[in-house]
Amino acid sequence: MTPILEVRDIHTFIGQFHILEGVSATVHTGGITVLLGRNGAGKTTTLRSIMGLTPPTRGSILLDGTPIHGKQAHTIAQMGVGYVPEHRAIFRSLTVLENLRLAERKKGDFAHQADFIFELFPDLKRLIELPGGNLSGGQQQMLAVARALVPENRLLLIDEPSEGLAPVIIEQLIAAIQRLSGQVSVLLVEQNFRVASKLGQNYVIIDSGHSALDGRMADLVKDQALIQRYLGVA
Ligand SMILES: Nc1ncnc2c1ncn2[C@@H]1O[C@H](COP(=O)(O)OP(=O)(O)OP(=O)(O)O)[C@@H](O)[C@H]1O
Ligand SMILES: [Mg+2]
């Protein structure tokens, strides 16, 4: 079966800096692949490269077998790739409902997805008239993920959703991401190894701008030496 996403040996520059020097990753349809790596390894740049925000200069990116490298970010979004950046990019002065409505790619998207979104994030239904800025950090993160579910996406790129959240909120987020992966495949950047190991079936470790190791999460969790070497956590 063709994977939903195949990243093959991409190289990306930011200005004159050669940031990605050979990153490869695969996301299978209906699966969650986790991108792991230390601070500054190149995880965010990998997501931004897939999205066309920092386009790679070498290598290829295939969405359901179709090349998307070299396409503009809005075209890649239209092809069904949703991006949830770091730090909960929501509109703080707009209400929850307005945030969700603005995420529509075509008219009717929100109405079509509303039941699913509120089933995943019941809090958002209760808070629908509140400005985004009044939400707690966890609620803002739920809203950021929910916005990516409004248009019909086939792949979500999610960057560090658990960062700065309380453990009980992280559990809710894990449950929601597990459930949404039944509808959309996910490439997830996650620094919290416990969260990453719960969510991911497969992993890719990025080290200093290149993918150093990949495989099945079930195998990685058993290998404390590898986890220590690449991630510095035990
Ligand atoms: N605008 C920029 N100009 C120069 N260097 C940059 C820029 N953005 C990122 N970098 C560098 O690129 C490398 C990869 O950054 P990136 O944000 O992709 O890492 P990351 O793995 O997401 O890190 P973190 O865990 O801190 O989020 C880092 O060394 C960073 O300093
Ligand atoms: Mg990052």
PDB file of C-alpha atoms and ligand atoms in Angstrom:
ATOM      1  CA  MET A   1       0.000   0.000   0.000  1.00  0.00           C
ATOM      2  CA  THR A   2       1.258   3.505  -0.838  1.00  0.00           C
ATOM      3  CA  PRO A   3       2.112   5.440   2.332  1.00  0.00           C
ATOM      4  CA  ILE A   4       0.177   8.675   2.843  1.00  0.00           C
ATOM      5  CA  LEU A   5       3.487  10.520   3.227  1.00  0.00           C
ATOM      6  CA  GLU A   6       6.949   9.683   2.062  1.00  0.00           C
ATOM      7  CA  VAL A   7       9.809  12.092   2.744  1.00  0.00           C
ATOM      8  CA  ARG A   8      12.986  11.021   0.984  1.00  0.00           C
ATOM      9  CA  ASP A   9      16.353  12.483   1.815  1.00  0.00           C
ATOM     10  CA  ILE A  10      15.349  16.146   1.933  1.00  0.00           C
ATOM     11  CA  HIS A  11      17.809  18.994   2.350  1.00  0.00           C
ATOM     12  CA  THR A  12      16.634  22.406   3.509  1.00  0.00           C
ATOM     13  CA  PHE A  13      18.426  25.723   3.911  1.00  0.00           C
ATOM     14  CA  ILE A  14      17.321  28.619   6.080  1.00  0.00           C
ATOM     15  CA  GLY A  15      19.187  31.606   4.676  1.00  0.00           C
ATOM     16  CA  GLN A  16      22.704  30.306   4.120  1.00  0.00           C
ATOM     17  CA  PHE A  17      22.398  27.672   6.863  1.00  0.00           C
ATOM     18  CA  HIS A  18      22.126  24.065   5.751  1.00  0.00           C
ATOM     19  CA  ILE A  19      19.583  22.948   8.387  1.00  0.00           C
ATOM     20  CA  LEU A  20      18.307  19.617   7.049  1.00  0.00           C
ATOM     21  CA  GLU A  21      20.974  17.365   5.576  1.00  0.00           C
ATOM     22  CA  GLY A  22      19.084  14.253   4.591  1.00  0.00           C
ATOM     23  CA  VAL A  23      15.818  13.652   6.415  1.00  0.00           C
ATOM     24  CA  SER A  24      13.575  10.743   5.459  1.00  0.00           C
ATOM     25  CA  ALA A  25      10.293   9.679   7.048  1.00  0.00           C
ATOM     26  CA  THR A  26       7.237   7.612   6.184  1.00  0.00           C
ATOM     27  CA  VAL A  27       3.695   7.908   7.510  1.00  0.00           C
ATOM     28  CA  HIS A  28       1.378   4.993   6.736  1.00  0.00           C
ATOM     29  CA  THR A  29      -2.276   5.660   6.023  1.00  0.00           C
ATOM     30  CA  GLY A  30      -4.214   5.767   9.273  1.00  0.00           C
ATOM     31  CA  GLY A  31      -1.029   5.742  11.308  1.00  0.00           C
ATOM     32  CA  ILE A  32       0.922   8.041  13.583  1.00  0.00           C
ATOM     33  CA  THR A  33       4.644   8.478  13.029  1.00  0.00           C
ATOM     34  CA  VAL A  34       6.554  10.408  15.684  1.00  0.00           C
ATOM     35  CA  LEU A  35       9.534  12.620  14.905  1.00  0.00           C
ATOM     36  CA  LEU A  36      11.958  12.567  17.800  1.00  0.00           C
ATOM     37  CA  GLY A  37      15.205  14.397  18.425  1.00  0.00           C
ATOM     38  CA  ARG A  38      16.968  16.761  20.762  1.00  0.00           C
ATOM     39  CA  ASN A  39      16.384  20.516  20.829  1.00  0.00           C
ATOM     40  CA  GLY A  40      17.480  22.081  17.555  1.00  0.00           C
ATOM     41  CA  ALA A  41      17.709  18.731  15.744  1.00  0.00           C
ATOM     42  CA  GLY A  42      15.489  19.924  12.895  1.00  0.00           C
ATOM     43  CA  LYS A  43      12.028  18.579  13.758  1.00  0.00           C
ATOM     44  CA  THR A  44      10.113  21.823  13.194  1.00  0.00           C
ATOM     45  CA  THR A  45      12.090  22.512  10.019  1.00  0.00           C
ATOM     46  CA  THR A  46      11.083  19.066   8.743  1.00  0.00           C
ATOM     47  CA  LEU A  47       7.372  19.831   9.245  1.00  0.00           C
ATOM     48  CA  ARG A  48       7.796  23.270   7.664  1.00  0.00           C
ATOM     49  CA  SER A  49       9.631  21.702   4.713  1.00  0.00           C
ATOM     50  CA  ILE A  50       6.798  19.225   4.115  1.00  0.00           C
ATOM     51  CA  MET A  51       4.316  22.081   4.301  1.00  0.00           C
ATOM     52  CA  GLY A  52       6.309  24.116   1.752  1.00  0.00           C
ATOM     53  CA  LEU A  53       7.093  26.909   4.230  1.00  0.00           C
ATOM     54  CA  THR A  54      10.839  26.248   4.081  1.00  0.00           C
ATOM     55  CA  PRO A  55      10.965  24.315   0.806  1.00  0.00           C
ATOM     56  CA  PRO A  56      13.664  21.660   0.484  1.00  0.00           C
ATOM     57  CA  THR A  57      16.322  22.174  -2.172  1.00  0.00           C
ATOM     58  CA  ARG A  58      16.947  18.445  -2.633  1.00  0.00           C
ATOM     59  CA  GLY A  59      15.067  15.205  -2.082  1.00  0.00           C
ATOM     60  CA  SER A  60      11.418  14.377  -2.609  1.00  0.00           C
ATOM     61  CA  ILE A  61       8.149  14.478  -0.687  1.00  0.00           C
ATOM     62  CA  LEU A  62       5.235  12.333  -1.848  1.00  0.00           C
ATOM     63  CA  LEU A  63       1.667  12.682  -0.625  1.00  0.00           C
ATOM     64  CA  ASP A  64      -0.245   9.518  -1.498  1.00  0.00           C
ATOM     65  CA  GLY A  65       2.367   8.960  -4.190  1.00  0.00           C
ATOM     66  CA  THR A  66       2.062  12.471  -5.675  1.00  0.00           C
ATOM     67  CA  PRO A  67       5.119  14.751  -5.474  1.00  0.00           C
ATOM     68  CA  ILE A  68       4.424  17.879  -3.406  1.00  0.00           C
ATOM     69  CA  HIS A  69       7.969  19.238  -3.004  1.00  0.00           C
ATOM     70  CA  GLY A  70       8.309  22.519  -4.874  1.00  0.00           C
ATOM     71  CA  LYS A  71       4.613  23.308  -4.480  1.00  0.00           C
ATOM     72  CA  GLN A  72       3.502  26.361  -2.526  1.00  0.00           C
ATOM     73  CA  ALA A  73       2.220  26.038   1.020  1.00  0.00           C
ATOM     74  CA  HIS A  74      -1.363  26.966   0.123  1.00  0.00           C
ATOM     75  CA  THR A  75      -1.403  24.328  -2.624  1.00  0.00           C
ATOM     76  CA  ILE A  76      -0.097  21.693  -0.215  1.00  0.00           C
ATOM     77  CA  ALA A  77      -2.789  22.720   2.279  1.00  0.00           C
ATOM     78  CA  GLN A  78      -5.429  22.412  -0.437  1.00  0.00           C
ATOM     79  CA  MET A  79      -4.203  18.911  -1.180  1.00  0.00           C
ATOM     80  CA  GLY A  80      -5.251  17.950   2.345  1.00  0.00           C
ATOM     81  CA  VAL A  81      -2.286  18.608   4.620  1.00  0.00           C
ATOM     82  CA  GLY A  82      -3.058  20.359   7.907  1.00  0.00           C
ATOM     83  CA  TYR A  83      -0.371  21.997  10.029  1.00  0.00           C
ATOM     84  CA  VAL A  84      -0.608  22.625  13.780  1.00  0.00           C
ATOM     85  CA  PRO A  85       2.481  24.723  14.546  1.00  0.00           C
ATOM     86  CA  GLU A  86       4.273  25.016  17.888  1.00  0.00           C
ATOM     87  CA  HIS A  87       2.885  27.424  20.455  1.00  0.00           C
ATOM     88  CA  ARG A  88      -0.840  27.133  19.676  1.00  0.00           C
ATOM     89  CA  ALA A  89      -1.371  29.477  16.794  1.00  0.00           C
ATOM     90  CA  ILE A  90      -4.962  30.580  17.304  1.00  0.00           C
ATOM     91  CA  PHE A  91      -6.668  33.955  17.007  1.00  0.00           C
ATOM     92  CA  ARG A  92      -6.790  35.175  20.586  1.00  0.00           C
ATOM     93  CA  SER A  93      -9.297  37.984  20.030  1.00  0.00           C
ATOM     94  CA  LEU A  94     -11.726  35.798  18.058  1.00  0.00           C
ATOM     95  CA  THR A  95     -14.149  33.393  19.690  1.00  0.00           C
ATOM     96  CA  VAL A  96     -13.734  29.646  19.579  1.00  0.00           C
ATOM     97  CA  LEU A  97     -16.501  29.473  16.967  1.00  0.00           C
ATOM     98  CA  GLU A  98     -14.879  32.168  14.836  1.00  0.00           C
ATOM     99  CA  ASN A  99     -11.532  30.376  15.070  1.00  0.00           C
ATOM    100  CA  LEU A 100     -13.172  27.176  13.829  1.00  0.00           C
ATOM    101  CA  ARG A 101     -15.161  28.912  11.062  1.00  0.00           C
ATOM    102  CA  LEU A 102     -12.039  30.678   9.774  1.00  0.00           C
ATOM    103  CA  ALA A 103     -10.345  27.313   9.372  1.00  0.00           C
ATOM    104  CA  GLU A 104     -12.817  26.331   6.636  1.00  0.00           C
ATOM    105  CA  ARG A 105     -11.296  25.660   3.252  1.00  0.00           C
ATOM    106  CA  LYS A 106     -14.699  25.548   1.618  1.00  0.00           C
ATOM    107  CA  LYS A 107     -18.151  26.525   2.808  1.00  0.00           C
ATOM    108  CA  GLY A 108     -19.762  23.887   4.982  1.00  0.00           C
ATOM    109  CA  ASP A 109     -16.494  22.329   6.216  1.00  0.00           C
ATOM    110  CA  PHE A 110     -17.174  23.250   9.812  1.00  0.00           C
ATOM    111  CA  ALA A 111     -20.792  22.070   9.815  1.00  0.00           C
ATOM    112  CA  HIS A 112     -19.611  18.792   8.325  1.00  0.00           C
ATOM    113  CA  GLN A 113     -16.961  18.204  11.005  1.00  0.00           C
ATOM    114  CA  ALA A 114     -18.592  19.857  14.038  1.00  0.00           C
ATOM    115  CA  ASP A 115     -19.951  16.662  15.636  1.00  0.00           C
ATOM    116  CA  PHE A 116     -16.619  14.908  15.347  1.00  0.00           C
ATOM    117  CA  ILE A 117     -14.691  17.924  16.701  1.00  0.00           C
ATOM    118  CA  PHE A 118     -16.971  18.373  19.717  1.00  0.00           C
ATOM    119  CA  GLU A 119     -16.921  14.672  20.441  1.00  0.00           C
ATOM    120  CA  LEU A 120     -13.124  14.840  20.590  1.00  0.00           C
ATOM    121  CA  PHE A 121     -13.025  18.130  22.476  1.00  0.00           C
ATOM    122  CA  PRO A 122     -16.251  18.573  24.464  1.00  0.00           C
ATOM    123  CA  ASP A 123     -14.765  21.586  26.307  1.00  0.00           C
ATOM    124  CA  LEU A 124     -14.702  23.570  23.077  1.00  0.00           C
ATOM    125  CA  LYS A 125     -18.450  23.266  22.704  1.00  0.00           C
ATOM    126  CA  ARG A 126     -18.949  24.742  26.155  1.00  0.00           C
ATOM    127  CA  LEU A 127     -16.496  27.581  25.431  1.00  0.00           C
ATOM    128  CA  ILE A 128     -17.730  28.300  21.907  1.00  0.00           C
ATOM    129  CA  GLU A 129     -18.515  31.996  22.501  1.00  0.00           C
ATOM    130  CA  LEU A 130     -15.337  32.810  24.460  1.00  0.00           C
ATOM    131  CA  PRO A 131     -12.365  34.600  22.896  1.00  0.00           C
ATOM    132  CA  GLY A 132      -9.470  32.218  22.245  1.00  0.00           C
ATOM    133  CA  GLY A 133      -7.236  34.310  24.488  1.00  0.00           C
ATOM    134  CA  ASN A 134      -9.448  33.525  27.482  1.00  0.00           C
ATOM    135  CA  LEU A 135      -8.891  29.779  27.151  1.00  0.00           C
ATOM    136  CA  SER A 136      -6.370  27.877  29.257  1.00  0.00           C
ATOM    137  CA  GLY A 137      -3.195  26.635  27.585  1.00  0.00           C
ATOM    138  CA  GLY A 138      -4.665  23.165  27.204  1.00  0.00           C
ATOM    139  CA  GLN A 139      -7.913  24.457  25.745  1.00  0.00           C
ATOM    140  CA  GLN A 140      -5.965  26.614  23.284  1.00  0.00           C
ATOM    141  CA  GLN A 141      -4.008  23.554  22.172  1.00  0.00           C
ATOM    142  CA  MET A 142      -7.257  21.608  21.701  1.00  0.00           C
ATOM    143  CA  LEU A 143      -8.560  24.513  19.608  1.00  0.00           C
ATOM    144  CA  ALA A 144      -5.371  24.570  17.533  1.00  0.00           C
ATOM    145  CA  VAL A 145      -5.767  20.849  16.766  1.00  0.00           C
ATOM    146  CA  ALA A 146      -9.524  21.234  16.193  1.00  0.00           C
ATOM    147  CA  ARG A 147      -8.891  23.954  13.586  1.00  0.00           C
ATOM    148  CA  ALA A 148      -6.805  21.500  11.576  1.00  0.00           C
ATOM    149  CA  LEU A 149      -9.746  19.068  11.611  1.00  0.00           C
ATOM    150  CA  VAL A 150     -12.211  21.557  10.066  1.00  0.00           C
ATOM    151  CA  PRO A 151     -11.145  21.131   6.426  1.00  0.00           C
ATOM    152  CA  GLU A 152     -11.058  17.632   5.019  1.00  0.00           C
ATOM    153  CA  ASN A 153      -7.404  16.822   5.616  1.00  0.00           C
ATOM    154  CA  ARG A 154      -5.770  13.466   5.018  1.00  0.00           C
ATOM    155  CA  LEU A 155      -2.561  14.249   6.872  1.00  0.00           C
ATOM    156  CA  LEU A 156      -1.876  16.378   9.946  1.00  0.00           C
ATOM    157  CA  LEU A 157       1.557  17.693  10.911  1.00  0.00           C
ATOM    158  CA  ILE A 158       1.438  18.459  14.636  1.00  0.00           C
ATOM    159  CA  ASP A 159       4.359  20.162  16.408  1.00  0.00           C
ATOM    160  CA  GLU A 160       4.835  19.547  20.153  1.00  0.00           C
ATOM    161  CA  PRO A 161       1.192  19.583  21.228  1.00  0.00           C
ATOM    162  CA  SER A 162       1.913  18.606  24.845  1.00  0.00           C
ATOM    163  CA  GLU A 163       4.463  21.342  25.504  1.00  0.00           C
ATOM    164  CA  GLY A 164       3.731  23.208  28.722  1.00  0.00           C
ATOM    165  CA  LEU A 165       0.499  21.351  29.486  1.00  0.00           C
ATOM    166  CA  ALA A 166      -0.548  19.765  32.789  1.00  0.00           C
ATOM    167  CA  PRO A 167      -0.479  15.932  32.933  1.00  0.00           C
ATOM    168  CA  VAL A 168      -4.267  15.554  33.063  1.00  0.00           C
ATOM    169  CA  ILE A 169      -4.651  17.754  29.955  1.00  0.00           C
ATOM    170  CA  ILE A 170      -1.922  15.776  28.217  1.00  0.00           C
ATOM    171  CA  GLU A 171      -3.961  12.592  28.819  1.00  0.00           C
ATOM    172  CA  GLN A 172      -7.007  14.196  27.151  1.00  0.00           C
ATOM    173  CA  LEU A 173      -4.873  15.290  24.240  1.00  0.00           C
ATOM    174  CA  ILE A 174      -3.393  11.796  23.820  1.00  0.00           C
ATOM    175  CA  ALA A 175      -6.899  10.322  23.736  1.00  0.00           C
ATOM    176  CA  ALA A 176      -8.037  12.891  21.180  1.00  0.00           C
ATOM    177  CA  ILE A 177      -5.031  12.385  18.898  1.00  0.00           C
ATOM    178  CA  GLN A 178      -5.485   8.606  19.114  1.00  0.00           C
ATOM    179  CA  ARG A 179      -9.106   8.964  18.056  1.00  0.00           C
ATOM    180  CA  LEU A 180      -8.556  11.478  15.294  1.00  0.00           C
ATOM    181  CA  SER A 181      -5.914   9.239  13.728  1.00  0.00           C
ATOM    182  CA  GLY A 182      -8.816   6.978  12.766  1.00  0.00           C
ATOM    183  CA  GLN A 183      -9.821   9.696  10.323  1.00  0.00           C
ATOM    184  CA  VAL A 184      -6.549  11.361   9.378  1.00  0.00           C
ATOM    185  CA  SER A 185      -2.926  10.193   9.380  1.00  0.00           C
ATOM    186  CA  VAL A 186      -0.474  12.063  11.603  1.00  0.00           C
ATOM    187  CA  LEU A 187       3.173  13.086  11.651  1.00  0.00           C
ATOM    188  CA  LEU A 188       3.780  14.207  15.219  1.00  0.00           C
ATOM    189  CA  VAL A 189       6.712  16.030  16.778  1.00  0.00           C
ATOM    190  CA  GLU A 190       6.743  15.182  20.461  1.00  0.00           C
ATOM    191  CA  GLN A 191       9.505  15.833  22.994  1.00  0.00           C
ATOM    192  CA  ASN A 192       7.708  14.059  25.821  1.00  0.00           C
ATOM    193  CA  PHE A 193       8.875  10.495  25.236  1.00  0.00           C
ATOM    194  CA  ARG A 194       6.061   8.970  27.252  1.00  0.00           C
ATOM    195  CA  VAL A 195       3.490  10.757  25.081  1.00  0.00           C
ATOM    196  CA  ALA A 196       5.416   9.884  21.915  1.00  0.00           C
ATOM    197  CA  SER A 197       5.623   6.210  22.818  1.00  0.00           C
ATOM    198  CA  LYS A 198       1.899   6.014  23.593  1.00  0.00           C
ATOM    199  CA  LEU A 199       0.878   7.616  20.319  1.00  0.00           C
ATOM    200  CA  GLY A 200       3.341   6.514  17.672  1.00  0.00           C
ATOM    201  CA  GLN A 201       3.374   3.190  15.857  1.00  0.00           C
ATOM    202  CA  ASN A 202       6.543   4.255  14.070  1.00  0.00           C
ATOM    203  CA  TYR A 203       9.295   6.724  14.871  1.00  0.00           C
ATOM    204  CA  VAL A 204      12.047   8.653  13.160  1.00  0.00           C
ATOM    205  CA  ILE A 205      14.912  10.122  15.163  1.00  0.00           C
ATOM    206  CA  ILE A 206      16.480  13.273  13.757  1.00  0.00           C
ATOM    207  CA  ASP A 207      19.972  14.079  14.910  1.00  0.00           C
ATOM    208  CA  SER A 208      21.769  17.277  13.836  1.00  0.00           C
ATOM    209  CA  GLY A 209      19.637  17.735  10.733  1.00  0.00           C
ATOM    210  CA  HIS A 210      19.532  14.189   9.406  1.00  0.00           C
ATOM    211  CA  SER A 211      17.426  11.158  10.171  1.00  0.00           C
ATOM    212  CA  ALA A 212      19.601   8.875  12.227  1.00  0.00           C
ATOM    213  CA  LEU A 213      17.276   5.993  12.993  1.00  0.00           C
ATOM    214  CA  ASP A 214      13.738   4.825  12.344  1.00  0.00           C
ATOM    215  CA  GLY A 215      11.561   1.837  13.049  1.00  0.00           C
ATOM    216  CA  ARG A 216       8.705   0.584  15.133  1.00  0.00           C
ATOM    217  CA  MET A 217       7.997   2.364  18.414  1.00  0.00           C
ATOM    218  CA  ALA A 218       7.469  -1.003  20.131  1.00  0.00           C
ATOM    219  CA  ASP A 219      11.134  -1.809  19.450  1.00  0.00           C
ATOM    220  CA  LEU A 220      12.474   1.607  20.490  1.00  0.00           C
ATOM    221  CA  VAL A 221      10.799   1.590  23.912  1.00  0.00           C
ATOM    222  CA  LYS A 222      12.713  -1.594  24.757  1.00  0.00           C
ATOM    223  CA  ASP A 223      16.070  -0.063  23.878  1.00  0.00           C
ATOM    224  CA  GLN A 224      17.105   2.214  26.747  1.00  0.00           C
ATOM    225  CA  ALA A 225      20.614   2.690  25.354  1.00  0.00           C
ATOM    226  CA  LEU A 226      19.291   4.100  22.067  1.00  0.00           C
ATOM    227  CA  ILE A 227      16.813   6.340  23.822  1.00  0.00           C
ATOM    228  CA  GLN A 228      19.575   7.678  26.048  1.00  0.00           C
ATOM    229  CA  ARG A 229      21.983   8.161  23.170  1.00  0.00           C
ATOM    230  CA  TYR A 230      19.670  10.061  20.836  1.00  0.00           C
ATOM    231  CA  LEU A 231      17.169  11.662  23.129  1.00  0.00           C
ATOM    232  CA  GLY A 232      19.011  12.000  26.426  1.00  0.00           C
ATOM    233  CA  VAL A 233      16.061  10.603  28.374  1.00  0.00           C
ATOM    234  CA  ALA A 234      15.717   7.273  30.125  1.00  0.00           C
TER     235      ALA A 234
HETATM  236  N1  LIG B   1      15.456  31.270  11.125  1.00  0.00           N
HETATM  237  C1  LIG B   1      16.541  30.543  11.414  1.00  0.00           C
HETATM  238  N2  LIG B   1      17.775  31.011  11.159  1.00  0.00           N
HETATM  239  C2  LIG B   1      18.879  30.275  11.438  1.00  0.00           C
HETATM  240  N3  LIG B   1      18.845  29.062  12.006  1.00  0.00           N
HETATM  241  C3  LIG B   1      17.638  28.557  12.291  1.00  0.00           C
HETATM  242  C4  LIG B   1      16.421  29.252  12.030  1.00  0.00           C
HETATM  243  N4  LIG B   1      15.393  28.486  12.422  1.00  0.00           N
HETATM  244  C5  LIG B   1      15.942  27.363  12.935  1.00  0.00           C
HETATM  245  N5  LIG B   1      17.282  27.413  12.856  1.00  0.00           N
HETATM  246  C6  LIG B   1      18.222  26.375  13.320  1.00  0.00           C
HETATM  247  O1  LIG B   1      17.885  25.169  12.687  1.00  0.00           O
HETATM  248  C7  LIG B   1      18.078  24.080  13.549  1.00  0.00           C
HETATM  249  C8  LIG B   1      16.812  23.255  13.609  1.00  0.00           C
HETATM  250  O2  LIG B   1      15.763  24.014  14.165  1.00  0.00           O
HETATM  251  P1  LIG B   1      14.336  23.414  14.425  1.00  0.00           P
HETATM  252  O3  LIG B   1      13.488  24.494  14.946  1.00  0.00           O
HETATM  253  O4  LIG B   1      13.894  22.706  13.188  1.00  0.00           O
HETATM  254  O5  LIG B   1      14.658  22.339  15.533  1.00  0.00           O
HETATM  255  P2  LIG B   1      13.687  21.494  16.470  1.00  0.00           P
HETATM  256  O6  LIG B   1      14.164  20.086  16.404  1.00  0.00           O
HETATM  257  O7  LIG B   1      12.268  21.769  16.124  1.00  0.00           O
HETATM  258  O8  LIG B   1      14.030  22.087  17.916  1.00  0.00           O
HETATM  259  P3  LIG B   1      13.117  22.290  19.228  1.00  0.00           P
HETATM  260  O9  LIG B   1      13.098  20.968  19.908  1.00  0.00           O
HETATM  261  O10 LIG B   1      13.885  23.304  20.006  1.00  0.00           O
HETATM  262  O11 LIG B   1      11.767  22.756  18.796  1.00  0.00           O
HETATM  263  C9  LIG B   1      18.485  24.665  14.908  1.00  0.00           C
HETATM  264  O12 LIG B   1      19.864  24.534  15.043  1.00  0.00           O
HETATM  265  C10 LIG B   1      18.077  26.115  14.795  1.00  0.00           C
HETATM  266  O13 LIG B   1      18.944  26.915  15.543  1.00  0.00           O
HETATM  267 MG    MG B   2      10.700  22.628  17.152  1.00  0.00          MG
END
